[in-house]
CSV table of C-alpha atoms in Angstrom, one decimal:
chain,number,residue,atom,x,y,z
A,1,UNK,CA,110.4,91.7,141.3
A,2,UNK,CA,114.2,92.6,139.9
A,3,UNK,CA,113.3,96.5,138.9
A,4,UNK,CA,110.7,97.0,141.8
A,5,UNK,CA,113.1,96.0,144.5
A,6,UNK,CA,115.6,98.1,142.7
A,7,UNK,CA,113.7,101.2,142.5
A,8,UNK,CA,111.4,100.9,145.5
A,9,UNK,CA,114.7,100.5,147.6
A,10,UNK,CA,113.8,96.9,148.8
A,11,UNK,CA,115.3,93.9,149.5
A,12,UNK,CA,114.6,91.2,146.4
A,13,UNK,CA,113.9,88.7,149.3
A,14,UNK,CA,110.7,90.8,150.0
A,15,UNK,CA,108.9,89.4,146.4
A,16,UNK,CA,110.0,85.6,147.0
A,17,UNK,CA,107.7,82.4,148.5
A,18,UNK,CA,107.2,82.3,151.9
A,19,UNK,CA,106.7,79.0,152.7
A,20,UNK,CA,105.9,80.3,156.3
A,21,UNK,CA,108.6,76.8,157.7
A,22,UNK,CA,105.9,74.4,156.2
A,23,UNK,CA,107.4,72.9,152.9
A,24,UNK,CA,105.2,71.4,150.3
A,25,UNK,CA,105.6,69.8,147.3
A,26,UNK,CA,103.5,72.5,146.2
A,27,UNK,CA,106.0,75.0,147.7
A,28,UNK,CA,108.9,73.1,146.7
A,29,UNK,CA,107.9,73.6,142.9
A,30,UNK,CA,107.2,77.3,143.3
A,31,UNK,CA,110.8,77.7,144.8
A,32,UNK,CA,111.9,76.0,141.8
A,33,UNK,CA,110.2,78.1,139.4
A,34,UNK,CA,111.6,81.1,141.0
A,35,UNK,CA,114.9,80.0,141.1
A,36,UNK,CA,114.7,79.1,137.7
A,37,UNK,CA,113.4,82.8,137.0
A,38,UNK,CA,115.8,84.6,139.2
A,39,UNK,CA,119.0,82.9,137.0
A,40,UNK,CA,117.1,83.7,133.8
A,41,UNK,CA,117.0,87.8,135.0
A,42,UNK,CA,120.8,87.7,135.6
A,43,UNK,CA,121.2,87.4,132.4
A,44,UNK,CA,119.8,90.8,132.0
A,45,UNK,CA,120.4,92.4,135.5
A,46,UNK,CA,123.2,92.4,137.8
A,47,UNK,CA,122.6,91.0,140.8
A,48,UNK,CA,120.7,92.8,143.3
A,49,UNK,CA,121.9,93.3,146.6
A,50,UNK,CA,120.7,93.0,149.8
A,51,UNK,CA,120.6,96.3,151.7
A,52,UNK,CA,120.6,98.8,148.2
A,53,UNK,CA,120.1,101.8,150.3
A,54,UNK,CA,124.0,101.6,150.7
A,55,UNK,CA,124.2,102.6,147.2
A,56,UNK,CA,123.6,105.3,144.4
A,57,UNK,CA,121.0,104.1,142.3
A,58,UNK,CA,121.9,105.9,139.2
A,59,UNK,CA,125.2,103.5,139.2
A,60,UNK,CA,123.1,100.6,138.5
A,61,UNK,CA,121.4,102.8,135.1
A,62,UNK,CA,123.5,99.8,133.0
A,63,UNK,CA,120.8,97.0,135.2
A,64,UNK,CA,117.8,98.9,133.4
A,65,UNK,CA,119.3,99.3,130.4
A,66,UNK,CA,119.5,95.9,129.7
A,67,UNK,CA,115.8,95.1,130.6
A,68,UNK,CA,114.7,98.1,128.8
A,69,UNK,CA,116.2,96.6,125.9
A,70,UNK,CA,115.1,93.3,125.5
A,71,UNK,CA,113.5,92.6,122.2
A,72,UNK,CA,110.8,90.3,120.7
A,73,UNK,CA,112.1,87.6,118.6
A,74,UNK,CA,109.7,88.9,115.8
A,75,UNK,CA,110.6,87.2,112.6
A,76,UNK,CA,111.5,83.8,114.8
A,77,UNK,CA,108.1,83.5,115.9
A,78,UNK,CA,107.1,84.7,112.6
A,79,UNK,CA,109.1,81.8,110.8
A,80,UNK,CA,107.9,78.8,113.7
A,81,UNK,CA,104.3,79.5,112.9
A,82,UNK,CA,104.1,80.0,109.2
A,83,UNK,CA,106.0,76.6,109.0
A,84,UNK,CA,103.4,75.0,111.3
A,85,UNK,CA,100.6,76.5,109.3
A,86,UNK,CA,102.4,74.8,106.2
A,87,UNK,CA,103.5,71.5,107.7
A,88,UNK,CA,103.0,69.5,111.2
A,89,UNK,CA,105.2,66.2,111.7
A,90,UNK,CA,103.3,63.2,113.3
A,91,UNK,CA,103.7,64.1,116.7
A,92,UNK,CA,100.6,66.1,116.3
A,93,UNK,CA,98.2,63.5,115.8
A,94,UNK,CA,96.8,63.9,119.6
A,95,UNK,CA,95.7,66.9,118.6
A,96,UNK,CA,93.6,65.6,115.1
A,97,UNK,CA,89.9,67.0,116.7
A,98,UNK,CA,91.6,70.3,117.8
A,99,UNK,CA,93.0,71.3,113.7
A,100,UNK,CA,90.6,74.7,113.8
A,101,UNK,CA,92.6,75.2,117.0
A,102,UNK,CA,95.9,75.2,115.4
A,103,UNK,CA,94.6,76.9,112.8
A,104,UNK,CA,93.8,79.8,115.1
A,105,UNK,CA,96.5,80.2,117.0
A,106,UNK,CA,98.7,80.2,114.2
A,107,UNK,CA,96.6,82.6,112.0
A,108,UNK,CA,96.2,85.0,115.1
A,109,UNK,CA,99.5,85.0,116.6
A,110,UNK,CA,101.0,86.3,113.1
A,111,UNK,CA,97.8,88.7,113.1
A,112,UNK,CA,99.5,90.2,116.4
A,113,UNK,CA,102.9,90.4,115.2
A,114,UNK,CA,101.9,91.9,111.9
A,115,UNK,CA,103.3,89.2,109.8
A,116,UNK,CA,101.0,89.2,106.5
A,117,UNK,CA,99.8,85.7,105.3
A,118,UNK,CA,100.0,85.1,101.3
A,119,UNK,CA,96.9,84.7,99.8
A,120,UNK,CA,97.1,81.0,98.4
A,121,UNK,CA,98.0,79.6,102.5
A,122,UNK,CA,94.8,82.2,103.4
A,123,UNK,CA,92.6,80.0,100.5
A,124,UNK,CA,94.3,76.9,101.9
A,125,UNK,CA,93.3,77.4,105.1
A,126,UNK,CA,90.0,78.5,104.5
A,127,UNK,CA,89.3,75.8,102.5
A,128,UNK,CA,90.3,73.2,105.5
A,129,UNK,CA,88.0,75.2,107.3
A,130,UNK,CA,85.1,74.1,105.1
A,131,UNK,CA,85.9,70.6,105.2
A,132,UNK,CA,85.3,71.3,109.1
A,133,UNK,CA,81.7,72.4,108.8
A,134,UNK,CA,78.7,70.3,109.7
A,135,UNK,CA,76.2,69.8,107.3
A,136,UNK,CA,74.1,70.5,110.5
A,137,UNK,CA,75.8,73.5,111.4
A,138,UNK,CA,78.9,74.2,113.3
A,139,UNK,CA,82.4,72.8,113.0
A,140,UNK,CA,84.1,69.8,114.1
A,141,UNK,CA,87.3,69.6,115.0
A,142,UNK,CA,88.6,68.0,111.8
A,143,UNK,CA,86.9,67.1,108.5
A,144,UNK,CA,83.4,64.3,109.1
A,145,UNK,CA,83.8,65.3,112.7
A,146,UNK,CA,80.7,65.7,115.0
A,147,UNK,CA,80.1,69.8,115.1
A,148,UNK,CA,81.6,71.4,118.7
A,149,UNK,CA,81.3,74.7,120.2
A,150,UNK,CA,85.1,75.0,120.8
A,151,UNK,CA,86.2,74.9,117.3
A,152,UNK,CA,83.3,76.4,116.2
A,153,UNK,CA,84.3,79.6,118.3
A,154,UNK,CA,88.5,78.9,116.3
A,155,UNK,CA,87.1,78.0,113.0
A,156,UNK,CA,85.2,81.7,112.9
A,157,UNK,CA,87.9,83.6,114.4
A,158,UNK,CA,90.3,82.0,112.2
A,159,UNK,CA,87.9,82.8,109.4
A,160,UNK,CA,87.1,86.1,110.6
A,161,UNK,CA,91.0,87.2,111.6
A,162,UNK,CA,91.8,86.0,107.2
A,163,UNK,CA,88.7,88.2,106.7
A,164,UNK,CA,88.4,87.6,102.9
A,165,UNK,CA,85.1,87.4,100.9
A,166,UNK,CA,86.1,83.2,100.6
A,167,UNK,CA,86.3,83.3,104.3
A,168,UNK,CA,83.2,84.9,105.2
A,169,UNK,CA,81.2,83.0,102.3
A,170,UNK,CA,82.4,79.6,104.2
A,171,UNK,CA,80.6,80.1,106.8
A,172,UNK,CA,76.7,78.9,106.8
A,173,UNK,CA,75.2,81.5,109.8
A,174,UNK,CA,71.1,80.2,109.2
A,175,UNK,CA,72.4,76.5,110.3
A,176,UNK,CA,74.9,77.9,112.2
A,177,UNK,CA,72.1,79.6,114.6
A,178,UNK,CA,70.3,76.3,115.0
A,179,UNK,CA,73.2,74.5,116.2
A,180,UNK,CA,74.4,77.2,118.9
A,181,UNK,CA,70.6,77.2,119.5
A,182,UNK,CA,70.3,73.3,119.9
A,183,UNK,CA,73.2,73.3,122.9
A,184,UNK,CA,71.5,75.4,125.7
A,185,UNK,CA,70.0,73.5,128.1
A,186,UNK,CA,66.7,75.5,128.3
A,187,UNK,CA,65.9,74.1,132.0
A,188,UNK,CA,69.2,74.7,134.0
A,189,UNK,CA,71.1,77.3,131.6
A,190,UNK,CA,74.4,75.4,131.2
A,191,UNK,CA,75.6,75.4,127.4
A,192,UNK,CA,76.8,72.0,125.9
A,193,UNK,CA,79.8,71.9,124.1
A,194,UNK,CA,78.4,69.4,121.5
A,195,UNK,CA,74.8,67.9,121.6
A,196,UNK,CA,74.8,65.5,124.2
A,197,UNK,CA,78.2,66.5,126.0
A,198,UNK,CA,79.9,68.3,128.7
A,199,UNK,CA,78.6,71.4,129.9
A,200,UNK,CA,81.4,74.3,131.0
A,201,UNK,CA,81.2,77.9,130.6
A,202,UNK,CA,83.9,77.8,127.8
A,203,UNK,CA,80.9,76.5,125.9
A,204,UNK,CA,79.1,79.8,126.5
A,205,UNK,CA,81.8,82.1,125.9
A,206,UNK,CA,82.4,80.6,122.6
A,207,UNK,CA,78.8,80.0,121.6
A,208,UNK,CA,78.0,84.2,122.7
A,209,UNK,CA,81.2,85.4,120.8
A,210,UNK,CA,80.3,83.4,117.5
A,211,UNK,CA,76.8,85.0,118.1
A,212,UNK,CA,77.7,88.5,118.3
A,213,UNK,CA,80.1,88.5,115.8
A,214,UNK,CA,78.0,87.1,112.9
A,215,UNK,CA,74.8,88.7,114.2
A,216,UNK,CA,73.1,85.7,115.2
A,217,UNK,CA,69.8,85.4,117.0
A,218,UNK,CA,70.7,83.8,119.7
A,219,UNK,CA,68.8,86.0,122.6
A,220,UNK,CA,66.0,83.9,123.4
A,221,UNK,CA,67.5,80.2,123.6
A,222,UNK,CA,70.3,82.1,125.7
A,223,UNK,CA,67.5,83.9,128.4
A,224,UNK,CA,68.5,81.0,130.9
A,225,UNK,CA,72.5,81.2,130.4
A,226,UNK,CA,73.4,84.3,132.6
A,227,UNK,CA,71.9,83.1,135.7
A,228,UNK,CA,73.8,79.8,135.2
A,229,UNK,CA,77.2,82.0,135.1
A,230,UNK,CA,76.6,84.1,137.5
A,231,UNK,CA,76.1,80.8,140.2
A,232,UNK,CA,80.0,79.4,138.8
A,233,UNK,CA,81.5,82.5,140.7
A,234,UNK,CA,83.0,81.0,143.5
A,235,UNK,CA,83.6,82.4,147.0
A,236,UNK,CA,87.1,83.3,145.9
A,237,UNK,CA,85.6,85.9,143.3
A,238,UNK,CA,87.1,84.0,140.2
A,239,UNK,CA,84.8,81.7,138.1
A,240,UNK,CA,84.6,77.5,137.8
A,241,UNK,CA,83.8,75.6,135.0
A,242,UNK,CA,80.2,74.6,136.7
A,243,UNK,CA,78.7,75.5,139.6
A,244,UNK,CA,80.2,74.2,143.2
A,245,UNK,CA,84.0,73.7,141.1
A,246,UNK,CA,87.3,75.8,141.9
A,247,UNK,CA,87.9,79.4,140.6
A,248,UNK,CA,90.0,79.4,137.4
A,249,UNK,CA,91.9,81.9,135.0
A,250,UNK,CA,90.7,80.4,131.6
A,251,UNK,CA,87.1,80.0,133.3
A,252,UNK,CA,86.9,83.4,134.2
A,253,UNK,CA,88.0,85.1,131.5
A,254,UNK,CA,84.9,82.7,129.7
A,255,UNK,CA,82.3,83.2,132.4
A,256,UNK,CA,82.5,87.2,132.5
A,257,UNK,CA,83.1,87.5,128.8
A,258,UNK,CA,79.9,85.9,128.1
A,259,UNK,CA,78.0,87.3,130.6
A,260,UNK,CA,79.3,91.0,129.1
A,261,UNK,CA,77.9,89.7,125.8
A,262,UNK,CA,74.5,88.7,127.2
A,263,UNK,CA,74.5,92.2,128.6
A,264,UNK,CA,74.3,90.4,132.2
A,265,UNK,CA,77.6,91.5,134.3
A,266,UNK,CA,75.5,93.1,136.8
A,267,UNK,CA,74.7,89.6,137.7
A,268,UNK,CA,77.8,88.9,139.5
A,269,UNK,CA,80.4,90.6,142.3
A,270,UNK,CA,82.4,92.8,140.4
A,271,UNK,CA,84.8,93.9,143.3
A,272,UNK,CA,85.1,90.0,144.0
A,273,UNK,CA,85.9,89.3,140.7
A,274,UNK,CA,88.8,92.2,141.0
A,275,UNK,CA,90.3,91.1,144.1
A,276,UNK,CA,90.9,87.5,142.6
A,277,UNK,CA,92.1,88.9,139.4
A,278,UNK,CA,94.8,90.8,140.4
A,279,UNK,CA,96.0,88.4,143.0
A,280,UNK,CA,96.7,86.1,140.3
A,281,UNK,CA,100.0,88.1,139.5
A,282,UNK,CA,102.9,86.4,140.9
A,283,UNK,CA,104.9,88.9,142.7
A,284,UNK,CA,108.2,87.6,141.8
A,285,UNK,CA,107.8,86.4,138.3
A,286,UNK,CA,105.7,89.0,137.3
A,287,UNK,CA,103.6,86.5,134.9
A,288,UNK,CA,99.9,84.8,136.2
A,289,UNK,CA,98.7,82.0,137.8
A,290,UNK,CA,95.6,80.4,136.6
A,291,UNK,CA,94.5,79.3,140.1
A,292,UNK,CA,95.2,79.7,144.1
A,293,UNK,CA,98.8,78.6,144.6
A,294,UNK,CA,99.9,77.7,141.1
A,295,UNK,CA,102.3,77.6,139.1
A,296,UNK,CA,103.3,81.1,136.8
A,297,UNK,CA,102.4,80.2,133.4
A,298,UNK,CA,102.6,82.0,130.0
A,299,UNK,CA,98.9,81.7,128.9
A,300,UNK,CA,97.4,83.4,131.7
A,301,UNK,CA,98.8,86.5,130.1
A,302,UNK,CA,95.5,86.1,128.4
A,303,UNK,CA,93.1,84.1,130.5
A,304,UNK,CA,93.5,86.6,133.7
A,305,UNK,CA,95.0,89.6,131.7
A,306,UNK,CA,92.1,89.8,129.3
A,307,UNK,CA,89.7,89.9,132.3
A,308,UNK,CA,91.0,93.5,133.3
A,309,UNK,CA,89.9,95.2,130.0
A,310,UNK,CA,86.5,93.8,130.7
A,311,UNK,CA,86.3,94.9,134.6
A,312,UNK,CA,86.9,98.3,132.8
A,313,UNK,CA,84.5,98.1,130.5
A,314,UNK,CA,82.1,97.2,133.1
A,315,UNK,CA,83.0,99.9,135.4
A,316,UNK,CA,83.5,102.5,133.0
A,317,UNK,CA,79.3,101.7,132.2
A,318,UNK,CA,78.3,102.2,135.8
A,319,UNK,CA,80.3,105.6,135.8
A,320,UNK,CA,82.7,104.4,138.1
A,321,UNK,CA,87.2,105.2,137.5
A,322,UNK,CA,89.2,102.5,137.0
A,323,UNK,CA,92.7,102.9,137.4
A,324,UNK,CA,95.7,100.7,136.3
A,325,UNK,CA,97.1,99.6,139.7
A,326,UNK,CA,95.3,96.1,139.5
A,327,UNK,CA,97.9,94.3,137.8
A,328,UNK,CA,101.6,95.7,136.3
A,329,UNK,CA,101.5,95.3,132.7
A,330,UNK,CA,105.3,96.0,132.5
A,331,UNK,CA,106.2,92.8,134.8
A,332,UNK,CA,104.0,90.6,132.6
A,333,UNK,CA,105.8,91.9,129.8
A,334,UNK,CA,109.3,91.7,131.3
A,335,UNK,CA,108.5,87.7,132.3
A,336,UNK,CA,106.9,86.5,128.7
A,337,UNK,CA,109.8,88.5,126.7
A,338,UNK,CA,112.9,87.2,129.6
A,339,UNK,CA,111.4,84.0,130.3
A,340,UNK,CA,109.1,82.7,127.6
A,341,UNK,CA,110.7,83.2,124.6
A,342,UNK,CA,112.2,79.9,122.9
A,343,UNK,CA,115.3,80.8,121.3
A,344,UNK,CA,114.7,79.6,117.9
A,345,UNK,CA,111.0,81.2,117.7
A,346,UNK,CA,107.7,80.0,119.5
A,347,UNK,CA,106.9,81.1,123.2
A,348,UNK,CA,106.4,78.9,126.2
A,349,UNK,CA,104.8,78.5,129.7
A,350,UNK,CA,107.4,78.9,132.0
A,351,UNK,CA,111.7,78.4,131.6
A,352,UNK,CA,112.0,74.6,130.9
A,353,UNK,CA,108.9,73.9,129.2
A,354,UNK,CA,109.3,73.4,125.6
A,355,UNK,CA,107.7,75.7,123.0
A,356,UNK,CA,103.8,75.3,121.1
A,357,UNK,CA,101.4,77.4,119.1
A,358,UNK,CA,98.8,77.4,122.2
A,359,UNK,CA,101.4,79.3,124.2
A,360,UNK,CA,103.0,81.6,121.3
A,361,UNK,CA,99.4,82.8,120.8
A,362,UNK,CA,98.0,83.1,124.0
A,363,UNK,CA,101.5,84.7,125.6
A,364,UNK,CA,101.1,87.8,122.7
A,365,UNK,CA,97.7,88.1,123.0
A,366,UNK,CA,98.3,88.5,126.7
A,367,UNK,CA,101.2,91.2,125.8
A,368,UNK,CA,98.5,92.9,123.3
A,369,UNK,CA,95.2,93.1,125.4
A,370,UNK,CA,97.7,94.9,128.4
A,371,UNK,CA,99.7,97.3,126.2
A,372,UNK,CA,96.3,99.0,124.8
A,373,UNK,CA,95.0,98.9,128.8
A,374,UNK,CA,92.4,100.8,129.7
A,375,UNK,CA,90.7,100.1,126.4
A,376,UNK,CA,88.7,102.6,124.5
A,377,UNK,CA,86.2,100.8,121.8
A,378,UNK,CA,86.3,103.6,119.9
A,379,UNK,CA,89.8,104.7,120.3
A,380,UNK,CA,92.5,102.7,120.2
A,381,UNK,CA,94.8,104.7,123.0
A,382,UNK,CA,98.5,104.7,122.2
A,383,UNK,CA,100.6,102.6,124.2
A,384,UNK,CA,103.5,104.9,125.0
A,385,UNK,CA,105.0,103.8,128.0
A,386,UNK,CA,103.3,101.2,128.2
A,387,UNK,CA,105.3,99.0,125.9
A,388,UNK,CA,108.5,96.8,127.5
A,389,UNK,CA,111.5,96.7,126.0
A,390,UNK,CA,112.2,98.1,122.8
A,391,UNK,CA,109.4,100.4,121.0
A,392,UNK,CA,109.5,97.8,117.9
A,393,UNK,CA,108.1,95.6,121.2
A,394,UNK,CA,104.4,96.7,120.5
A,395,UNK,CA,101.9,94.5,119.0
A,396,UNK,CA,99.1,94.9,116.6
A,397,UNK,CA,95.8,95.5,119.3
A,398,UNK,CA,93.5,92.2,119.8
A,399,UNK,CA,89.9,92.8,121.0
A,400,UNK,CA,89.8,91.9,124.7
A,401,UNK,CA,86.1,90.2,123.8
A,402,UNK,CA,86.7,88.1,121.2
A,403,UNK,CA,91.0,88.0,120.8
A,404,UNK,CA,91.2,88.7,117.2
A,405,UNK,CA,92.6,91.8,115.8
A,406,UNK,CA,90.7,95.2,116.4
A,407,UNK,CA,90.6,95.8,112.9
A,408,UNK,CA,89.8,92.3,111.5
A,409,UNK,CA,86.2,92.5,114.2
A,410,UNK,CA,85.3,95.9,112.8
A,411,UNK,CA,85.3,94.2,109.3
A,412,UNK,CA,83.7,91.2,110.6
A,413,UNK,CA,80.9,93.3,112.0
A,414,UNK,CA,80.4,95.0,109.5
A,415,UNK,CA,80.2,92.4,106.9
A,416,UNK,CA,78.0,89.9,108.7
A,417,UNK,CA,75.3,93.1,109.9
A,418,UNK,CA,72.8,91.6,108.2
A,419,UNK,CA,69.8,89.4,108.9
A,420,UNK,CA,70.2,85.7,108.7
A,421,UNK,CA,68.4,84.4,105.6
């Protein structure tokens, strides 16, 4: 909002809540948030006045110099997540069935940032990893747990984004197969988390991205899936969890990945899917919402930004143009690097949260997926312009399909391009 009322000539008021004289609590907490937001910017920008038209906009040069400078706190975040790939205190115990998780966005957050991991943490994490794996196939979330599609889907990126002969080798793909198999519900299509549980289409995302990845043969217990996506599109446009639920950023993102993998996108409104996309970029703070009037929060920069790669990747295979003007990459960029960025290294959701791996991975892999936008599978464009802040701002590229490095999913592919013995 700060440099587009500036150079569009506009009032700042123009990009704030209107709470149209009905306050909310909901309402009240956006106000809050952009509040918060608008005295983090004046840190970087003098204020804005009212009617700008009254003055010579090459006297406020000194306003963008300071945004166009901002920087990414590199070798902070750098240092916050080799320690926590080293040591956790106690306070991470909730989180003891979600360890391939941590692993992952630890191991893929220093992938973005180009931070090299020394070999004996690579063969101490990989062998962790192991301790994860079923007998039965799949992962669990910690050693002796039950195997689970969502660390099944961070185990093998994690595996995949260390990309050493140890790591591949971990991983057994013939019971592998059987276990993504054994999850589809062959009558309605949904695809079970574990054997037994919840169905969501996070569950089919991961399953379809562990498939392609390893070249598993998946396609016939997966015939049913795509229909079962394409009924969790909502009226909105965005995706639920399950049929008959409420559109959601991280649902989305899962829904219409998998269905790209299944080869099924056809299936569903495209245009829809659009339209809900792009409205999920708050005008003011420039970050996303997951959902219809949200909060802004830092790892939507993923969850909805990742979804634009893949309309264009769909378009671009029906022949049809597709522009950049559905979301501004630069006002994501300008709200993670002004507003998310803890001091001391580590990113967050929004000003006054506290800092966490989830968040420092999923914040730069939002950054990532929108600097290399429109994305080229076979050429990795150069960003350019496209990059906010400093040019030492740009990230190493992440795949928009399966959010591991470019270059660590080439060798992936290539490795595992065999049949499954």
């Amino acid at each position: 909002g700060w440099k587009m009322a500036l150079l569009e000539n506009s009032p700042l008021s123009n990009f704030l809540f209107d709470t149209d004289e009905y306050e909310t609590p909901t309402s009240e907490e956006q106000i809050a948030v952009e509040t918060t937001v608008e005295e983090i910017f004046k840190l970087y920008c003098a204020p804005l006045i009212e009617d700008t038209s009254k003055q010579d906009l090459e006297s406020q040069c000194p306003v963008q110099t300071k945004l166009d400078n901002v920087k990414l706190l590199r070798n902070k975040h750098a240092s916050y997540l080799l320690g926590g790939l080293k040591e956790l205190s106690s306070s991470f115990e909730s989180l003891d069935a979600s360890r391939p998780w941590l692993c992952y966005w630890m191991v893929h957050a220093l992938n973005l940032l180009g931070e090299e991991i020394d070999a004996d943490l690579k063969s101490e994490i990989v062998f962790f990893l192991a301790r994860c794996q079923s007998p039965t196939g799949g992962f669990g979330g910690g050693p002796g747990q039950y195997p689970h599609v969502a660390p099944t889907y961070a185990s093998v990126m994690t595996l995949c984004s260390i990309g050493t002969d140890e790591a591949y080798q971990v991983i057994d793909r013939p019971r592998l197969e059987v276990f993504l198999c054994s999850v589809v519900n062959a009558t309605t299509g949904a695809v079970h988390v574990e054997v037994g549980g919840e169905a969501d289409v996070r569950g089919a995302y991961c399953a379809m991205a562990v498939a392609r990845l390893l070249d598993l043969n998946v396609s016939r217990a997966y015939e049913p899936v795509a229909m079962w996506l394409a009924r969790c599109q909502t009226y909105e446009g965005g995706f639920a969890g399950c049929p008959g639920m409420e559109a959601h950023g991280g649902y989305s993102f899962c829904a219409f990945a998998a269905l790209i993998l299944l080869g099924k996108e056809k299936l569903v409104d495209v245009d829809a899917l659009s339209r809900w996309a792009s409205r999920r970029q708050m005008r003011f703070e420039g970050g996303f919402q997951g959902r219809t009037a949200k909060l802004v929060d830092g790892c939507y920069s993923f969850w909805v930004g990742g979804i634009f790669p893949l309309l264009q990747m769909t378009m671009a295979s029906g022949g049809d143009s597709y522009g950049e003007l559905l979301c501004s990459r630069r006002a994501l960029q300008a709200y993670v690097l002004v507003c998310c960025q803890w001091p001391r290294g580590g990113l967050i959701d929004k000003p006054g949260k506290r800092r966490d791996f989830y968040h420092s991975c999923y914040t730069l892999s939002g950054i990532s997926v929108l600097q290399y936008f429109p994305w080229n599978e076979d050429q990795v464009p150069a960003p350019g312009s496209r990059v906010f802040g400093t040019a030492a701002n740009l990230l190493e590229p992440t795949h928009p399909m399966f959010n591991i490095r470019v270059d660590k999913v080439a060798a992936a592919l290539a490795h595992f391009k065999q049949p499954v013995v």
